[in-house]
Amino acid sequence: MKVLVVGQGGREHALVWKLAQSPLVSQGLLRTGNAGTARDGTNVDLAATTSDGLVKFAKAESSGLS
């Protein structure tokens, strides 16, 4: 399952780091992200700032959890 995490700070990094350890998670996607988060997930340059835009992206990526 793909998981979309919105943010670029330490909390988001901790979430993606822990999610990456789960056998149920195939990919952690981070909207915005930073150099540190790129080690544990995939940073996504997503201009969407509204919930509608984020939902559209999550559906397009078949994200199972957002």
Short mmCIF file of C-alpha atoms in Angstrom, two decimals:
data_model
loop_
_atom_site.label_atom_id
_atom_site.label_comp_id
_atom_site.label_asym_id
_atom_site.label_seq_id
_atom_site.Cartn_x
_atom_site.Cartn_y
_atom_site.Cartn_z
CA MET A 1 0.00 0.00 0.00
CA LYS A 2 1.18 3.55 -0.74
CA VAL A 3 0.86 6.13 2.02
CA LEU A 4 0.75 9.89 1.47
CA VAL A 5 2.16 12.05 4.27
CA VAL A 6 1.76 15.82 3.99
CA GLY A 7 4.60 17.90 5.43
CA GLN A 8 8.35 18.25 5.54
CA GLY A 9 9.34 18.34 9.17
CA GLY A 10 10.63 15.95 11.78
CA ARG A 11 7.23 14.49 12.67
CA GLU A 12 6.51 13.62 9.06
CA HIS A 13 9.97 12.12 8.69
CA ALA A 14 9.39 9.96 11.76
CA LEU A 15 6.06 8.77 10.34
CA VAL A 16 7.56 7.82 6.99
CA TRP A 17 10.58 6.19 8.63
CA LYS A 18 8.33 3.97 10.73
CA LEU A 19 5.92 3.27 7.84
CA ALA A 20 8.87 2.16 5.70
CA GLN A 21 9.49 -0.64 8.20
CA SER A 22 6.03 -2.12 7.67
CA PRO A 23 5.66 -5.00 5.21
CA LEU A 24 2.23 -3.57 4.35
CA VAL A 25 3.67 -0.29 2.99
CA SER A 26 5.17 -0.41 -0.49
CA GLN A 27 5.94 3.31 -0.75
CA GLY A 28 5.77 6.39 1.46
CA LEU A 29 4.99 9.55 -0.48
CA LEU A 30 5.78 12.90 1.11
CA ARG A 31 4.23 16.07 -0.17
CA THR A 32 7.08 18.55 -0.10
CA GLY A 33 9.56 16.48 1.95
CA ASN A 34 13.21 17.37 2.50
CA ALA A 35 16.65 15.84 2.01
CA GLY A 36 16.28 13.63 5.09
CA THR A 37 12.85 12.29 4.17
CA ALA A 38 14.11 11.23 0.74
CA ARG A 39 16.08 8.42 2.42
CA ASP A 40 12.94 6.76 3.76
CA GLY A 41 10.26 7.78 1.26
CA THR A 42 9.62 9.51 -2.03
CA ASN A 43 9.42 13.30 -2.00
CA VAL A 44 6.66 14.57 -4.26
CA ASP A 45 6.71 18.09 -5.66
CA LEU A 46 2.98 18.62 -5.47
CA ALA A 47 1.61 22.11 -5.93
CA ALA A 48 -1.81 21.17 -4.56
CA THR A 49 -2.49 23.01 -1.33
CA THR A 50 -6.20 22.29 -1.04
CA SER A 51 -7.72 19.11 0.29
CA ASP A 52 -9.36 18.52 -3.12
CA GLY A 53 -5.98 18.63 -4.84
CA LEU A 54 -4.43 16.27 -2.32
CA VAL A 55 -7.32 13.81 -2.65
CA LYS A 56 -7.02 13.90 -6.44
CA PHE A 57 -3.29 13.13 -6.21
CA ALA A 58 -3.85 10.34 -3.67
CA LYS A 59 -6.45 8.72 -5.93
CA ALA A 60 -4.20 9.03 -8.98
CA GLU A 61 -1.36 7.33 -7.07
CA SER A 62 -3.70 4.68 -5.63
CA SER A 63 -2.66 5.74 -2.15
CA GLY A 64 -4.30 3.46 0.40
CA LEU A 65 -3.85 5.87 3.29
CA SER A 66 -3.60 9.65 3.21
#
